[in-house]
């Protein structure tokens, strides 16, 4: 089970340091659960300084596929490794929606990060229009197959996050049945070890989602910004992975 907090464009270095210190105090080891936080690039160092050697890993929110070059605003895998990050999220729907990220660039980022030894959470998911038009499976197939083409044998460090766009930041969560159906579909396309669910995961709905057989963890946005709610989700995951 993997619980990852995607902080998006929240928390600079100061807030990151105090959050991470508080998180370590709250956690009791949470056996059976891998815990990740993904701060903004500028806050990676602060997170690593607090969390190094402990149970919580630090991921970036994106990574470029080239080692270096004239790519303003981008960060390479070796830069991330040098700052102590051990993984990266790629292809988040906000990157796809607002920053022209495509299936191809998502796949390039995923493949380069994995090759460089980083873990990856690669995001897929349909919009509301696509779901209402009955295109969910076609969209997931296209997105997952792009990743599979670049990374034919999914390594242990790769997780796919199913994040229906209509559930992100809206307070509307996919029902556990809808999530399960999409996760099973993704897994049928691509034998990845972990399929995470993302989209308005909170302490109140974490259990019903995480008990579904193909839901192997969560990518948490809003609820990961608060130490208490994030810890509660991690504890739920730990309890479920013991039972
Ligand atoms: P949310 O975000 O939990 O705030 O819906 C999830 C995500 O975007 O990864």
XYZ file of C-alpha atoms and ligand atoms in Angstrom:
252
model
C 0.000 0.000 0.000
C 1.266 3.467 -0.887
C -0.116 6.776 0.344
C 1.302 9.822 -1.429
C 0.584 13.474 -0.673
C 0.632 15.745 -3.725
C 1.088 19.246 -2.363
C 0.735 20.970 -5.724
C 1.621 24.686 -5.494
C 1.336 24.860 -1.715
C 3.966 25.035 1.056
C 7.268 26.818 0.583
C 10.427 25.608 2.378
C 9.496 26.955 5.829
C 6.030 25.422 5.906
C 7.411 22.219 4.427
C 9.961 21.875 7.221
C 7.380 22.392 9.966
C 4.865 20.064 8.297
C 7.459 17.288 7.957
C 8.575 17.630 11.570
C 4.946 17.421 12.719
C 4.269 14.464 10.423
C 7.132 12.476 11.929
C 5.753 13.136 15.392
C 2.301 11.908 14.401
C 3.357 8.744 12.596
C 3.948 5.480 14.474
C 5.849 3.685 11.759
C 2.615 2.656 9.978
C 3.878 -0.802 8.934
C 2.721 -2.060 5.561
C 2.361 1.426 4.109
C 4.846 3.394 2.055
C 4.349 7.082 2.688
C 5.384 9.783 0.229
C 5.133 13.567 0.183
C 5.563 15.535 -3.042
C 6.377 19.170 -2.357
C 7.150 21.884 -4.916
C 10.690 21.767 -6.349
C 11.870 24.636 -4.141
C 10.725 22.787 -1.020
C 12.284 19.396 -1.785
C 15.433 20.202 0.087
C 13.558 21.268 3.229
C 11.481 18.073 3.147
C 14.534 15.856 2.666
C 16.389 17.593 5.502
C 13.540 16.740 7.912
C 12.647 13.290 6.608
C 15.943 11.708 5.605
C 16.457 8.289 7.175
C 12.825 8.087 8.298
C 9.784 6.275 6.941
C 8.538 9.040 4.618
C 9.936 9.413 1.107
C 10.108 12.619 -0.890
C 8.993 12.812 -4.535
C 8.949 15.729 -6.966
C 5.786 16.706 -8.837
C 7.376 16.310 -12.273
C 10.726 15.546 -13.909
C 12.194 16.252 -17.344
C 13.519 13.474 -19.564
C 16.771 15.145 -20.596
C 19.778 15.287 -18.303
C 20.330 19.008 -18.864
C 19.797 21.643 -21.505
C 17.923 24.769 -22.504
C 14.571 23.818 -20.951
C 13.533 26.801 -18.847
C 11.475 25.869 -15.826
C 12.245 22.142 -15.993
C 14.217 19.924 -13.587
C 16.134 16.748 -14.481
C 16.215 13.421 -12.710
C 19.838 13.868 -11.593
C 18.948 17.243 -10.077
C 16.140 15.562 -8.166
C 18.387 12.762 -7.000
C 20.991 15.311 -5.898
C 18.360 17.082 -3.812
C 17.439 13.823 -2.104
C 14.143 13.074 -3.848
C 13.589 9.388 -4.574
C 10.713 9.657 -7.009
C 8.460 11.865 -9.104
C 4.824 12.204 -10.100
C 4.365 12.478 -13.880
C 1.430 13.351 -16.116
C -0.818 14.789 -13.424
C -4.066 16.003 -14.966
C -3.254 19.586 -13.947
C -0.030 19.302 -15.985
C -2.050 17.882 -18.872
C -4.850 20.484 -18.588
C -2.901 23.684 -17.932
C 0.643 23.012 -19.173
C 0.157 21.043 -22.390
C 1.478 17.784 -20.970
C 0.621 14.948 -23.355
C 0.600 11.157 -23.267
C 3.965 11.274 -25.050
C 5.687 13.688 -22.652
C 4.247 11.818 -19.694
C 5.728 8.589 -21.036
C 9.095 10.235 -21.706
C 9.210 11.611 -18.176
C 8.246 8.274 -16.650
C 10.800 6.280 -18.644
C 13.676 8.694 -17.973
C 12.929 8.885 -14.252
C 12.759 5.099 -13.891
C 15.952 4.652 -15.890
C 17.657 7.109 -13.574
C 16.595 5.106 -10.530
C 13.690 7.254 -9.376
C 10.314 5.797 -8.470
C 7.368 7.131 -10.465
C 3.671 7.744 -9.971
C 2.213 8.128 -13.465
C -1.257 9.678 -13.527
C -4.124 8.808 -15.835
C -7.831 9.616 -15.767
C -10.785 10.797 -17.793
C -12.577 14.149 -17.735
C -16.290 14.444 -16.951
C -17.114 14.983 -20.638
C -15.181 11.866 -21.562
C -16.935 9.815 -18.879
C -20.367 11.094 -19.916
C -19.585 10.313 -23.545
C -18.777 6.719 -22.574
C -15.103 7.186 -23.427
C -13.544 6.334 -20.058
C -11.999 3.050 -21.141
C -10.754 4.422 -24.456
C -9.067 7.345 -22.682
C -7.496 5.114 -20.034
C -6.332 2.709 -22.716
C -4.676 5.516 -24.705
C -2.984 7.001 -21.619
C -1.810 3.679 -20.188
C -0.627 2.328 -23.525
C 1.562 5.408 -24.032
C 3.315 4.646 -20.740
C 3.511 0.939 -21.555
C 5.109 1.703 -24.921
C 7.908 3.612 -23.189
C 8.201 1.206 -20.244
C 7.139 -2.220 -21.527
C 7.975 -4.137 -18.332
C 6.653 -2.135 -15.401
C 9.314 -2.176 -12.664
C 8.496 -2.256 -8.942
C 9.188 1.466 -8.691
C 6.326 2.385 -11.018
C 2.802 3.048 -9.776
C -0.097 4.230 -11.922
C -2.552 6.626 -10.282
C -6.114 6.569 -11.583
C -7.357 10.091 -11.008
C -10.691 10.884 -12.631
C -10.370 14.585 -13.454
C -13.919 15.273 -12.290
C -13.011 14.065 -8.796
C -9.847 16.143 -8.318
C -10.248 19.000 -5.887
C -14.027 18.916 -6.326
C -15.018 17.068 -3.185
C -16.738 14.527 -5.459
C -15.074 11.143 -5.034
C -15.503 8.253 -7.424
C -17.573 5.578 -5.736
C -15.452 2.661 -4.578
C -17.133 0.566 -7.300
C -16.262 3.076 -10.039
C -12.681 3.240 -8.799
C -12.420 -0.551 -8.602
C -13.728 -0.931 -12.142
C -11.206 1.561 -13.539
C -8.337 0.077 -11.518
C -9.087 -3.440 -12.725
C -9.221 -2.120 -16.280
C -5.841 -0.371 -15.910
C -4.300 -3.459 -14.366
C -5.652 -5.605 -17.170
C -3.890 -3.349 -19.675
C -0.612 -3.069 -17.846
C 0.647 -5.371 -15.063
C 1.816 -2.597 -12.772
C 2.285 -3.524 -9.121
C 0.433 -0.572 -7.621
C -2.632 1.221 -8.917
C -3.409 4.223 -6.719
C -6.672 6.134 -6.582
C -6.706 9.935 -6.517
C -9.510 12.452 -6.403
C -10.935 13.934 -3.191
C -9.546 11.200 -0.941
C -10.108 12.185 2.687
C -10.118 10.433 6.057
C -13.883 9.849 5.733
C -13.728 7.946 2.459
C -10.243 6.400 2.548
C -11.338 3.101 4.043
C -14.094 2.311 1.546
C -11.737 3.065 -1.352
C -8.673 1.296 0.022
C -10.564 -1.916 0.776
C -11.270 -2.474 -2.927
C -9.076 -5.293 -4.247
C -7.402 -3.312 -7.030
C -6.940 -0.089 -5.057
C -3.380 -0.283 -3.747
C -3.112 3.158 -2.242
C -3.991 6.793 -2.765
C -2.630 9.973 -4.269
C -3.997 12.641 -1.968
C -4.151 16.349 -2.793
C -6.125 18.661 -0.497
C -6.249 16.288 2.483
C -2.466 15.848 2.389
C -1.911 19.517 3.234
C -3.078 18.955 6.783
C -0.944 16.783 9.062
C -3.900 15.344 10.952
C -5.957 14.323 7.926
C -2.938 12.989 6.038
C -1.843 10.939 9.045
C -5.355 9.599 9.466
C -5.351 8.326 5.867
C -1.933 6.706 6.429
C -3.241 5.010 9.582
C -6.302 3.697 7.789
C -4.022 2.229 5.113
C -1.810 0.631 7.779
C -4.819 -0.904 9.535
C -6.165 -2.309 6.270
C -2.833 -3.699 5.177
C -2.591 -5.610 8.485
C -6.059 -7.117 8.212
P -7.463 16.106 -4.374
O -6.248 16.007 -5.427
O -7.225 15.026 -3.351
O -7.373 17.488 -3.807
O -8.710 15.867 -5.147
C -5.732 14.776 -5.847
C -4.647 14.989 -6.861
O -4.765 15.920 -7.670
O -3.639 14.259 -6.899
